[in-house]
mmCIF file of N, CA and C in Angstrom:
data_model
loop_
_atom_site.group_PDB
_atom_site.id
_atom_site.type_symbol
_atom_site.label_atom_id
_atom_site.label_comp_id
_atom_site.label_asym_id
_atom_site.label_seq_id
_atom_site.Cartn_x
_atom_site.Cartn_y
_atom_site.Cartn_z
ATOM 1 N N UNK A 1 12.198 -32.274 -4.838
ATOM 2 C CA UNK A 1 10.937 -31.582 -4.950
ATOM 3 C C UNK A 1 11.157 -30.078 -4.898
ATOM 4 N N UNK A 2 10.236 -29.461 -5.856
ATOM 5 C CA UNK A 2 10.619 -27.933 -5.587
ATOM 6 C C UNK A 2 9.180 -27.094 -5.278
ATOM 7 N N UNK A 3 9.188 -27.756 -4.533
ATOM 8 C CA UNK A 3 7.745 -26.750 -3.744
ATOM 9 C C UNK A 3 7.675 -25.143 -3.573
ATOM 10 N N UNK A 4 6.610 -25.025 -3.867
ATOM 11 C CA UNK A 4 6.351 -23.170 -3.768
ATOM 12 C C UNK A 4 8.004 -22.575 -3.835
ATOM 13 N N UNK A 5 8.459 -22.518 -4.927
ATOM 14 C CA UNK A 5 9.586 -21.528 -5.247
ATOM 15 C C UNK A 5 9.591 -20.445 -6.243
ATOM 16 N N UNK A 6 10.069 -19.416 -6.509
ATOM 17 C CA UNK A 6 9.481 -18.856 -7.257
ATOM 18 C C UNK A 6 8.151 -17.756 -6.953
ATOM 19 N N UNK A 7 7.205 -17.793 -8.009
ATOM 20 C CA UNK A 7 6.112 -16.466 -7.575
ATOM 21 C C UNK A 7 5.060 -17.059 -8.293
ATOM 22 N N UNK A 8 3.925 -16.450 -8.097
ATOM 23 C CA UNK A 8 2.511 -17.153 -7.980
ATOM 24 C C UNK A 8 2.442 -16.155 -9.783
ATOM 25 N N UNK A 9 2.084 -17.041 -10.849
ATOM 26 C CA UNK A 9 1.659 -16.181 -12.136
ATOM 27 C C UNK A 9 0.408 -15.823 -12.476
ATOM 28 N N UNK A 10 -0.122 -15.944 -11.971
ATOM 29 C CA UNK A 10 -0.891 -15.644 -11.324
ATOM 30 C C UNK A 10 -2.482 -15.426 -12.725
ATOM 31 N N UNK A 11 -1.960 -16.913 -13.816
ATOM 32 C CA UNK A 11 -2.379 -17.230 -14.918
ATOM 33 C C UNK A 11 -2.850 -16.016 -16.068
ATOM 34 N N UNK A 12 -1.301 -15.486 -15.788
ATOM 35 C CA UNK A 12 -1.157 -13.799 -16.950
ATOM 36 C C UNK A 12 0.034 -13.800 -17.405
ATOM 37 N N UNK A 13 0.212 -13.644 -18.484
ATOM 38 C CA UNK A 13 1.447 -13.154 -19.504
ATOM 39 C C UNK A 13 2.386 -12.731 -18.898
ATOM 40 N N UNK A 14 3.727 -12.724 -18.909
ATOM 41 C CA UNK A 14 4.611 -12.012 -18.188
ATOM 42 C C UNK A 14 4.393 -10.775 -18.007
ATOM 43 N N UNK A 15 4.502 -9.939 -19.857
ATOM 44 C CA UNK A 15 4.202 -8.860 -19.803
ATOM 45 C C UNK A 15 2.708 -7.779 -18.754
ATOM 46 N N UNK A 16 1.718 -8.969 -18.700
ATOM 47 C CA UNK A 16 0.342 -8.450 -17.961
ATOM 48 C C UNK A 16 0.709 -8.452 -16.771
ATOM 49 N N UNK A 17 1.551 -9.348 -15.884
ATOM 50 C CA UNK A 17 1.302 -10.079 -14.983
ATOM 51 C C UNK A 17 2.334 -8.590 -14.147
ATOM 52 N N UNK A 18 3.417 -8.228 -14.762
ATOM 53 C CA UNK A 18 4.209 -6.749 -14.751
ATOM 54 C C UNK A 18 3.602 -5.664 -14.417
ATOM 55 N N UNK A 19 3.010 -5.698 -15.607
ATOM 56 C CA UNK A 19 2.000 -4.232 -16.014
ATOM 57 C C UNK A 19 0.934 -4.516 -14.738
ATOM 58 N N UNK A 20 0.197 -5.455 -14.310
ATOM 59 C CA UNK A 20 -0.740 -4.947 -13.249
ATOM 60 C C UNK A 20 -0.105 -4.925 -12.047
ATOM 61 N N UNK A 21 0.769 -4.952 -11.739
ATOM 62 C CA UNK A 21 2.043 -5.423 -10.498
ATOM 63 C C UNK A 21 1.967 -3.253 -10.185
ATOM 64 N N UNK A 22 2.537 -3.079 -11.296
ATOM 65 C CA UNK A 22 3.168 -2.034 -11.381
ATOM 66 C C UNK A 22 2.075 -0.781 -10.844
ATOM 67 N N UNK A 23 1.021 -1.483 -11.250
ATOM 68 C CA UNK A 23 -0.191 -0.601 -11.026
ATOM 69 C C UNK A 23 -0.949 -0.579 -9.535
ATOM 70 N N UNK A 24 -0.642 -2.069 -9.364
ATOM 71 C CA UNK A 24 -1.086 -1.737 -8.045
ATOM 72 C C UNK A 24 -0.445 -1.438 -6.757
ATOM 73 N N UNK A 25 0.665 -1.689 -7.045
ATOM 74 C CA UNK A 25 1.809 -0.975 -6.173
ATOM 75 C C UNK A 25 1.795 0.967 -6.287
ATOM 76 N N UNK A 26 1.454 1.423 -7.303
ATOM 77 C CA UNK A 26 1.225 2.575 -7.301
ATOM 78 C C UNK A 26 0.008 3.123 -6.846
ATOM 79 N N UNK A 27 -1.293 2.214 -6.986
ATOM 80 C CA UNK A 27 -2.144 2.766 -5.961
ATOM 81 C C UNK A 27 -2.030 2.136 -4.653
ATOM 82 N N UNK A 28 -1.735 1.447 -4.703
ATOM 83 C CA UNK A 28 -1.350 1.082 -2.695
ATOM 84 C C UNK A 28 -0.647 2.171 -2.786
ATOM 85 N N UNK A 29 0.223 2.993 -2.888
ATOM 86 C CA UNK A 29 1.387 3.772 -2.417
ATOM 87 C C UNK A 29 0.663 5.112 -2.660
ATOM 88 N N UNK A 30 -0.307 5.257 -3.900
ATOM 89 C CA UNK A 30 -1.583 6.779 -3.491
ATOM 90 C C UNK A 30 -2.183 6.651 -3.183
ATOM 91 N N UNK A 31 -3.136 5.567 -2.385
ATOM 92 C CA UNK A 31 -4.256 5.755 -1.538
ATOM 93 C C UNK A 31 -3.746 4.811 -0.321
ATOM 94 N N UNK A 32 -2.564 4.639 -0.085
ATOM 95 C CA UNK A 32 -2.243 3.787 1.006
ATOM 96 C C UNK A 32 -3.048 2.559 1.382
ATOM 97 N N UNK A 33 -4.451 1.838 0.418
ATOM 98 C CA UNK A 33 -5.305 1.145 0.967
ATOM 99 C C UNK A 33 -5.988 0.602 -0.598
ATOM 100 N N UNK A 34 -6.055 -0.654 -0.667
ATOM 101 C CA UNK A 34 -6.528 -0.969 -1.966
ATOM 102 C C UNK A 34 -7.215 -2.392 -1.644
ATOM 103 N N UNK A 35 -8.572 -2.615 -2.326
ATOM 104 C CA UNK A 35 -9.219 -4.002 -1.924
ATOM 105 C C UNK A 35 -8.788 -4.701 -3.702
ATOM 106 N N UNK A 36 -8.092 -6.018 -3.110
ATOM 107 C CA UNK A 36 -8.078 -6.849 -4.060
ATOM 108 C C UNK A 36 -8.128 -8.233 -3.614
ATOM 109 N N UNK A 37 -7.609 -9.340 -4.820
ATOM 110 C CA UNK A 37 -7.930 -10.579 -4.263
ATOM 111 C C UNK A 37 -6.687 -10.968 -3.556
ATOM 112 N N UNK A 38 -6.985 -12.310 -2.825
ATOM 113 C CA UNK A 38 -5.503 -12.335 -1.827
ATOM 114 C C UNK A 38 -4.383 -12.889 -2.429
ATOM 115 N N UNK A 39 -4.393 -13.650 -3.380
ATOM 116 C CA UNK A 39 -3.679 -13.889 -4.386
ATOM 117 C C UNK A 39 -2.662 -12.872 -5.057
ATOM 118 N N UNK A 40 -3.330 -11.992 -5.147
ATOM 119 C CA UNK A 40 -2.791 -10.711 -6.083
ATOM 120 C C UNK A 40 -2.248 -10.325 -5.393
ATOM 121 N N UNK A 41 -2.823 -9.673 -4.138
ATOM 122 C CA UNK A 41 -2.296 -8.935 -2.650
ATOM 123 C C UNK A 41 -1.141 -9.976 -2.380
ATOM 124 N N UNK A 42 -0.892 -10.647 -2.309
ATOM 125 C CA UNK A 42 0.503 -11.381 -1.827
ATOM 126 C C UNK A 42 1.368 -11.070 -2.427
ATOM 127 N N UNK A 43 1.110 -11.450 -3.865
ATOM 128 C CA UNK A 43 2.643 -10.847 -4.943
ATOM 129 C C UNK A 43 2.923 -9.404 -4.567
ATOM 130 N N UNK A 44 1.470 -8.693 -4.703
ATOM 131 C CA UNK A 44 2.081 -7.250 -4.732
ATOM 132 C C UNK A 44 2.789 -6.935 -3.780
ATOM 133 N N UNK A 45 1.953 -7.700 -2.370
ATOM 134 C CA UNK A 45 3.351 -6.720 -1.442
ATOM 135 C C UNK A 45 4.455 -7.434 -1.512
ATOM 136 N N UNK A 46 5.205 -8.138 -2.182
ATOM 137 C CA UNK A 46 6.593 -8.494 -1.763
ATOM 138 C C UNK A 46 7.556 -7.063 -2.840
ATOM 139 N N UNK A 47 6.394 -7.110 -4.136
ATOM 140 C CA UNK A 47 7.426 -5.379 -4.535
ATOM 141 C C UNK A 47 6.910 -3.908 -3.449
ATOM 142 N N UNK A 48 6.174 -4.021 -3.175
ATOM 143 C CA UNK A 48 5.428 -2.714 -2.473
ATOM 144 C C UNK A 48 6.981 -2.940 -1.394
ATOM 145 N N UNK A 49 7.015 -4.093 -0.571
ATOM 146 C CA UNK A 49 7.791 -3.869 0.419
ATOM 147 C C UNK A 49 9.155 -3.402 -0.007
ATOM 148 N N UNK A 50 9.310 -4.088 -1.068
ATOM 149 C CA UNK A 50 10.995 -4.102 -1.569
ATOM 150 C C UNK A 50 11.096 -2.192 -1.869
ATOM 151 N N UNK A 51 10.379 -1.685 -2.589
ATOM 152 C CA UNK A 51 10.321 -0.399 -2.666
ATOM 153 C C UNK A 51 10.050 0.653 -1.146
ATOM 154 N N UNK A 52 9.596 -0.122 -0.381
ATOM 155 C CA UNK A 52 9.792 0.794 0.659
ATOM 156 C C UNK A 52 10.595 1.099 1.707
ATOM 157 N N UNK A 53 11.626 -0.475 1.492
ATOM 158 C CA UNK A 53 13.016 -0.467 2.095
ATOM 159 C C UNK A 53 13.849 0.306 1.183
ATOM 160 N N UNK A 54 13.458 0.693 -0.239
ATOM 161 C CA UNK A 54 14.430 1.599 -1.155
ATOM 162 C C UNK A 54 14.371 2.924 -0.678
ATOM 163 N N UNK A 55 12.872 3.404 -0.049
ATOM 164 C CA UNK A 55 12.947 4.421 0.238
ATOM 165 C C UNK A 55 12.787 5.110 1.324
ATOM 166 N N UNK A 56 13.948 4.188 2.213
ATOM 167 C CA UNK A 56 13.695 4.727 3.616
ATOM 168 C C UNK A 56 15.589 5.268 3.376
ATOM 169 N N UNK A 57 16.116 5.260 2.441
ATOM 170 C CA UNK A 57 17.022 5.928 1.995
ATOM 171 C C UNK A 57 17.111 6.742 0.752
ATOM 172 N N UNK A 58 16.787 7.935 0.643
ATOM 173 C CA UNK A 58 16.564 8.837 -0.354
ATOM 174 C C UNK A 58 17.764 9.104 -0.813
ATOM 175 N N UNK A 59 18.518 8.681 -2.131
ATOM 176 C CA UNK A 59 19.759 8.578 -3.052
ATOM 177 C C UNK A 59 19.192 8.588 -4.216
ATOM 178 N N UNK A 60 20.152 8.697 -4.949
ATOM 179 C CA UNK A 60 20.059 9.141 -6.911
ATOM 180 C C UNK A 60 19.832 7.694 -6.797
ATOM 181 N N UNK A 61 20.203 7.077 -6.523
ATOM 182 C CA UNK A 61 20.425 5.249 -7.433
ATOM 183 C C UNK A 61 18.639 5.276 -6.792
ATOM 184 N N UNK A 62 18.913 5.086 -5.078
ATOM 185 C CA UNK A 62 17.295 4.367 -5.002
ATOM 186 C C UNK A 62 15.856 4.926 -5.982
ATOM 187 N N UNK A 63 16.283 6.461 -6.108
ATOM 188 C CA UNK A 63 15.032 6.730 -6.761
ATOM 189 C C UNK A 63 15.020 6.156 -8.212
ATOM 190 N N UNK A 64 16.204 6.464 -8.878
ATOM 191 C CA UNK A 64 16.473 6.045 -10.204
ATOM 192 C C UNK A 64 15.849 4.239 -10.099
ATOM 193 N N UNK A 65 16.201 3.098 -9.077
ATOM 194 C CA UNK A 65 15.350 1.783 -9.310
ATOM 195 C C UNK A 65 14.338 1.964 -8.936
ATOM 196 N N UNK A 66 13.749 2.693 -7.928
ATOM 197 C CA UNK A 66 12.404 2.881 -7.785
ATOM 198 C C UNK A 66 11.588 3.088 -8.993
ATOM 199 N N UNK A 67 11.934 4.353 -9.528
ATOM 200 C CA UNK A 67 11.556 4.986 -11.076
ATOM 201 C C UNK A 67 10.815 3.867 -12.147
ATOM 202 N N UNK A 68 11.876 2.850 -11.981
ATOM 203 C CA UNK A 68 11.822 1.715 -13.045
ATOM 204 C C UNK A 68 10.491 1.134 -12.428
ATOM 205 N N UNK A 69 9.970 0.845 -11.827
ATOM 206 C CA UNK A 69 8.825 0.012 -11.041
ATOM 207 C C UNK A 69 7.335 1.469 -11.136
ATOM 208 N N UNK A 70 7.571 2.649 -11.037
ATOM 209 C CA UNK A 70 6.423 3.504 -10.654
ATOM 210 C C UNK A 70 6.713 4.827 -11.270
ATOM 211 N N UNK A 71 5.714 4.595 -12.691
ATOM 212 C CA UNK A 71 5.806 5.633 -13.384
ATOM 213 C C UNK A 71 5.919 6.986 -13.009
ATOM 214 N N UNK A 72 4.614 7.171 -12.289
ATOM 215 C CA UNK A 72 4.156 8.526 -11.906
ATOM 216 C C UNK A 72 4.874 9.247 -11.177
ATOM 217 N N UNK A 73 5.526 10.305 -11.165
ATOM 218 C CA UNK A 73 6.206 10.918 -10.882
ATOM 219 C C UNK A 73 5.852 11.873 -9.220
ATOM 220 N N UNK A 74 4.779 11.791 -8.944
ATOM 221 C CA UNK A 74 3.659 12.724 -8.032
ATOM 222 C C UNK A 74 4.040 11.282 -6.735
ATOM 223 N N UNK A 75 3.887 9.863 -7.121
ATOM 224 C CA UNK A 75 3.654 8.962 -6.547
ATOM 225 C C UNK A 75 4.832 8.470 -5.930
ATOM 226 N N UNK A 76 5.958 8.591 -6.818
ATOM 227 C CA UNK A 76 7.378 8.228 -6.645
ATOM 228 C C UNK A 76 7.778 9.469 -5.334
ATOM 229 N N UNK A 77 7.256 10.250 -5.552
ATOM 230 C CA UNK A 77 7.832 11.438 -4.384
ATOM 231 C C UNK A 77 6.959 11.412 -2.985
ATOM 232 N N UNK A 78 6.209 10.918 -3.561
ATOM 233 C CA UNK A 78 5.250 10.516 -2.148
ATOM 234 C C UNK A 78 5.922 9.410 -1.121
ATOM 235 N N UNK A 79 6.589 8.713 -2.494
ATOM 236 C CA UNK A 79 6.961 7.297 -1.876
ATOM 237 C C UNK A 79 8.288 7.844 -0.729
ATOM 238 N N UNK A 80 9.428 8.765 -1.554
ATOM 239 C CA UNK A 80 10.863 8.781 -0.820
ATOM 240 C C UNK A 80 10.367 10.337 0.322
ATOM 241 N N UNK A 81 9.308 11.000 -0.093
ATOM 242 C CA UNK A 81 8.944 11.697 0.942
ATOM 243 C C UNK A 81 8.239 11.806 2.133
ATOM 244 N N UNK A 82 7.073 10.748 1.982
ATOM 245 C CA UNK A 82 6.313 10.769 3.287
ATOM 246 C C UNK A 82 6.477 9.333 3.556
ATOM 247 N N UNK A 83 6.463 8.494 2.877
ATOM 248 C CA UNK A 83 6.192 6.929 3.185
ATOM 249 C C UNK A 83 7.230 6.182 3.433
ATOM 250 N N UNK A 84 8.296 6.736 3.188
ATOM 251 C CA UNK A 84 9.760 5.957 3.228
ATOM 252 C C UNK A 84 10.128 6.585 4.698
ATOM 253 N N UNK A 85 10.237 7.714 5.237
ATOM 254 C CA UNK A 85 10.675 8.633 6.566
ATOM 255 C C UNK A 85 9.553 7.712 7.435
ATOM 256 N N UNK A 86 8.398 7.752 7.203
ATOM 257 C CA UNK A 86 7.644 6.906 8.030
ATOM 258 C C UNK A 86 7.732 6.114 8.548
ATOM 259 N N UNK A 87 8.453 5.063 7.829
ATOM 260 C CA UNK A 87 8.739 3.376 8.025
ATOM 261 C C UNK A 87 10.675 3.333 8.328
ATOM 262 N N UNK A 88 10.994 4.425 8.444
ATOM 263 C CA UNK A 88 12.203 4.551 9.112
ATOM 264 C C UNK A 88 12.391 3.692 10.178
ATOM 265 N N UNK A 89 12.154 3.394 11.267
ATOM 266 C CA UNK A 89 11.866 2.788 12.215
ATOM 267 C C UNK A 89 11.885 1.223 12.409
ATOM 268 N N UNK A 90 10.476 0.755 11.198
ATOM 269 C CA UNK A 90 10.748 -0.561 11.255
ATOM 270 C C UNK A 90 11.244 -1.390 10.170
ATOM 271 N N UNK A 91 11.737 -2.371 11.077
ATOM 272 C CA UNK A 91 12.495 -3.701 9.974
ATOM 273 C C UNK A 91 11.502 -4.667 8.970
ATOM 274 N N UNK A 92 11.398 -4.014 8.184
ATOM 275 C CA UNK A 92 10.094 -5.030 7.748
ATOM 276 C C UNK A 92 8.896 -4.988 7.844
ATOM 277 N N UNK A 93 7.950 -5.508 7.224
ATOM 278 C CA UNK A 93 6.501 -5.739 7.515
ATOM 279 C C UNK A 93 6.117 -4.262 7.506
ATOM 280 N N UNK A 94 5.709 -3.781 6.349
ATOM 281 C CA UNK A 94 5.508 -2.496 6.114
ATOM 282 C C UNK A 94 4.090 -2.611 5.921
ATOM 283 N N UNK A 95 3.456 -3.660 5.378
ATOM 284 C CA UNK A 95 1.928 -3.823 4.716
ATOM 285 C C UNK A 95 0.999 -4.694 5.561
ATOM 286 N N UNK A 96 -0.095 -4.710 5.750
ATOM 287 C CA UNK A 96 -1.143 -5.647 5.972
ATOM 288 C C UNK A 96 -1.986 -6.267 5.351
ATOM 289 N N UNK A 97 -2.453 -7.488 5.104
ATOM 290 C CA UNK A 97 -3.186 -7.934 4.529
ATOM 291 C C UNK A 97 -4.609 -8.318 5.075
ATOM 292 N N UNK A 98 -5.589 -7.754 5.261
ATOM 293 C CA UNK A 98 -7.308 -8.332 5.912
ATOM 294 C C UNK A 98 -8.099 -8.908 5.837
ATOM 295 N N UNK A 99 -8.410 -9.998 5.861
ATOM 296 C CA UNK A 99 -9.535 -10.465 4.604
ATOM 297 C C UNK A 99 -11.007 -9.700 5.120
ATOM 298 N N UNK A 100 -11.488 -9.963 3.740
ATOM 299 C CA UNK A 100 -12.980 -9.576 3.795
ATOM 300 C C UNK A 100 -14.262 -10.398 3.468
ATOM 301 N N UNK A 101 -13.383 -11.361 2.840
ATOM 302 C CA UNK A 101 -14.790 -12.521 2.967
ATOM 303 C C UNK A 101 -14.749 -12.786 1.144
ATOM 304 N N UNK A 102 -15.439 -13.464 0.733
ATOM 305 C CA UNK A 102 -15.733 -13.850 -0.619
ATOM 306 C C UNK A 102 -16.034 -12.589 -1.687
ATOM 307 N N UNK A 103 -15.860 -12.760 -3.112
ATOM 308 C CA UNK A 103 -16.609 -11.971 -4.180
ATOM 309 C C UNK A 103 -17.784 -13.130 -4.225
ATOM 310 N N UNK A 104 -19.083 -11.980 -4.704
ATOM 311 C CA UNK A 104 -20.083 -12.665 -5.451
ATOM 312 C C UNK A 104 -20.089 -13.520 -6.274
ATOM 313 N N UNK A 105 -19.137 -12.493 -7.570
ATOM 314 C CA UNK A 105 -19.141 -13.723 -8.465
ATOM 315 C C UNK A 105 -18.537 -14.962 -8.956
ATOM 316 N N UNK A 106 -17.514 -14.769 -8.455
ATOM 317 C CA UNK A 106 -16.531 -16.026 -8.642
ATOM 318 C C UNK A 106 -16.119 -16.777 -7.035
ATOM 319 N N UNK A 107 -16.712 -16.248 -6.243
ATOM 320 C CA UNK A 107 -16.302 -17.063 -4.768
ATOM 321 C C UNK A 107 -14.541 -16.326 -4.316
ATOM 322 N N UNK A 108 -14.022 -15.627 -5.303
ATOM 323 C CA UNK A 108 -12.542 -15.462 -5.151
ATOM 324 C C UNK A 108 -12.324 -14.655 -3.724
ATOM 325 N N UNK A 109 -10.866 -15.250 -3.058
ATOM 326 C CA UNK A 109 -10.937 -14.503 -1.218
ATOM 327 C C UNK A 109 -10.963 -12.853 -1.872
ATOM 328 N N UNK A 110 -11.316 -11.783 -1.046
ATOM 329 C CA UNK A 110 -11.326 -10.690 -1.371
ATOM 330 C C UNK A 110 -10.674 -10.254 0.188
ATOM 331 N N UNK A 111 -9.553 -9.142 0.137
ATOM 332 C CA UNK A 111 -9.101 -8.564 1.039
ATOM 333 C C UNK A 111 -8.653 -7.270 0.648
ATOM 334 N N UNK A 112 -7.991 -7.020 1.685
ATOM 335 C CA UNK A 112 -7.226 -5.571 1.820
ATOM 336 C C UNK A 112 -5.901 -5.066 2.467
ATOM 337 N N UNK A 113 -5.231 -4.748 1.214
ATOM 338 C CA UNK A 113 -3.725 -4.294 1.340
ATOM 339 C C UNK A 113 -3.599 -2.955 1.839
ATOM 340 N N UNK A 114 -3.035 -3.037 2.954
ATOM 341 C CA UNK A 114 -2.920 -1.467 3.382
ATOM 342 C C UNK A 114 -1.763 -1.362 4.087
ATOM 343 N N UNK A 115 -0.828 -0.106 4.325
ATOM 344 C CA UNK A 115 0.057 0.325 4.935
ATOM 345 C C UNK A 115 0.065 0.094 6.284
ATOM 346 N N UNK A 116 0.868 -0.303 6.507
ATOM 347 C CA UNK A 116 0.624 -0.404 8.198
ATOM 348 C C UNK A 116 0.065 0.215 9.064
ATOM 349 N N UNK A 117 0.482 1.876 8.800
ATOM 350 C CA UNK A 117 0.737 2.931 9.715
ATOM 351 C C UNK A 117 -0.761 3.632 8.995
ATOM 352 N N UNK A 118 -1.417 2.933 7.753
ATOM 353 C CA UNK A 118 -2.935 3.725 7.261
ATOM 354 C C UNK A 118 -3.686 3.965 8.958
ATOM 355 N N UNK A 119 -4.192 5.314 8.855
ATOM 356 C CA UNK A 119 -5.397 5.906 9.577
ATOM 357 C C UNK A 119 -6.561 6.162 8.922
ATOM 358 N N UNK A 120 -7.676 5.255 9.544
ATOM 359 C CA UNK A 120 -8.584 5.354 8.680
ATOM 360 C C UNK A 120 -9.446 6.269 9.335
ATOM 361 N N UNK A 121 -10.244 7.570 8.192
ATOM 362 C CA UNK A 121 -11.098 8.338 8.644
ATOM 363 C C UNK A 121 -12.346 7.760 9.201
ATOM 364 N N UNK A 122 -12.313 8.306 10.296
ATOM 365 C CA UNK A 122 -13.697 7.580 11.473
ATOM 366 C C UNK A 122 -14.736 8.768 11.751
ATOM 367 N N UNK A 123 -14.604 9.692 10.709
ATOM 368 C CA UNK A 123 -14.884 10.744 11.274
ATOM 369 C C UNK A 123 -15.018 11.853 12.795
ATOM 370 N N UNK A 124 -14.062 11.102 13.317
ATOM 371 C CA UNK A 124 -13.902 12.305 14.727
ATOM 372 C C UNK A 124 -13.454 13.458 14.558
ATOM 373 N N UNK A 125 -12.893 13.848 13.238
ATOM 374 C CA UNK A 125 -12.489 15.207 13.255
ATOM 375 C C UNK A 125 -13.651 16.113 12.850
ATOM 376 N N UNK A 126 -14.825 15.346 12.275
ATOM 377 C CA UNK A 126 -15.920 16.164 12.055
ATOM 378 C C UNK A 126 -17.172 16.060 13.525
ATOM 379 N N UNK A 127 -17.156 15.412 14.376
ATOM 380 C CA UNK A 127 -17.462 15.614 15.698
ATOM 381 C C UNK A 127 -16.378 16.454 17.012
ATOM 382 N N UNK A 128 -15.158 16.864 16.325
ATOM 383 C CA UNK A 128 -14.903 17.358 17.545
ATOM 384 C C UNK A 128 -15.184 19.035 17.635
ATOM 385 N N UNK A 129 -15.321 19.588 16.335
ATOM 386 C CA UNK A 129 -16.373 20.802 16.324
ATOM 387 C C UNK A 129 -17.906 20.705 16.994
ATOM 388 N N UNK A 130 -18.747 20.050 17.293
ATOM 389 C CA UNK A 130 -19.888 19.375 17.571
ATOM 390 C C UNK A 130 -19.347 19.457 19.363
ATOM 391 N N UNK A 131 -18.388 19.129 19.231
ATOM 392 C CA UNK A 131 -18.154 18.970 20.961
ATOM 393 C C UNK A 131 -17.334 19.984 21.643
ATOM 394 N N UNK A 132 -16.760 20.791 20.925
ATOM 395 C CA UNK A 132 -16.797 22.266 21.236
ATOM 396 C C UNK A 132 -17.795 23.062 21.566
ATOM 397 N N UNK A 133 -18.487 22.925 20.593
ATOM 398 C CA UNK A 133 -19.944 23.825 21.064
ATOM 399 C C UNK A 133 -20.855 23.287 22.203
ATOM 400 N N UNK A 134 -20.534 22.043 22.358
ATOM 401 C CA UNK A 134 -21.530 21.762 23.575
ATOM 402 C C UNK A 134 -20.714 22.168 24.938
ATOM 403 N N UNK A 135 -19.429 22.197 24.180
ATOM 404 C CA UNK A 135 -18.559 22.711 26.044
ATOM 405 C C UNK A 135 -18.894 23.790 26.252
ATOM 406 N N UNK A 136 -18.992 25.172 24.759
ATOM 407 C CA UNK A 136 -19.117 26.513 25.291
ATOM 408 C C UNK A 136 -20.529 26.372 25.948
ATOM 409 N N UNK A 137 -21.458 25.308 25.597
ATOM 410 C CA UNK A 137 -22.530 25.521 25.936
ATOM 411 C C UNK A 137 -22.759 25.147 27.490
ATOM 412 N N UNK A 138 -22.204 24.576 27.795
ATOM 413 C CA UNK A 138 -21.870 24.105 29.223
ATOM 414 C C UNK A 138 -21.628 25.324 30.358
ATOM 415 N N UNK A 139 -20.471 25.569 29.249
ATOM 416 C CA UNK A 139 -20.052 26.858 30.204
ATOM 417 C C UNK A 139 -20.564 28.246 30.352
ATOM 418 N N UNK A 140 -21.490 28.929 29.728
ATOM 419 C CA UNK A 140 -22.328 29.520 29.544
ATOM 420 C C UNK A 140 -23.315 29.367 30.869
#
């Protein structure tokens, strides 16, 4: 028996099935945070991860295979500059997966791929001006 071996095709062309791989690994890696289905989110992170163990060592070769996977050039430097030094540290498990509950229209799981180490804006940096002024006001 050859149970779950291999990768989920996730009923797309080789060529499609590539091409959206490629894409969403590049916006996970520019917005550190992307909602898709969980299906999709599974494949993607097994390249998202593989690329971020490439670039927790910055070399001609790693960027040069990186290259091959993520066109954009702005994104690729993001990757061996801030996101690869980041994950220095740990062995693995670079991504998270969340669920969020159903789509409307097709019932399909809907979740969210995000970086481990994502900080999500909660806005406290726009209340801690707000709480300055009530200290001077205090002190006054």
């Amino acid at each position: 028996m050859n149970h779950r071996s291999g990768f989920n095709a996730l009923s797309r062309t080789t060529a499609h099935r590539r091409a959206m791989s490629r894409n969403m690994v590049t916006s996970l890696f520019r917005y550190e945070r992307i909602t898709t289905t969980k299906s999709k989110a599974l494949e993607v992170r097994k390249a998202a991860e593989k690329l971020i163990t490439r670039a927790k060592e910055d070399t001609v070769h790693n960027r040069r295979q990186a290259a091959k996977f993520i066109a954009d050039e702005k994104i690729l430097n993001k990757l061996f500059t801030e996101i690869g030094p980041r994950m220095k540290d740990r062995n693995g498990g670079y991504t998270r997966v969340l669920k969020m509950g159903y789509r409307q229209g097709d019932a399909a799981d809907v979740v969210i791929l995000e970086l481990v180490d994502y900080k999500l804006d909660d806005g406290s940096e726009k209340e801690a001006p707000k709480a300055k002024k009530a200290a001077k006001k205090e002190d006054k």
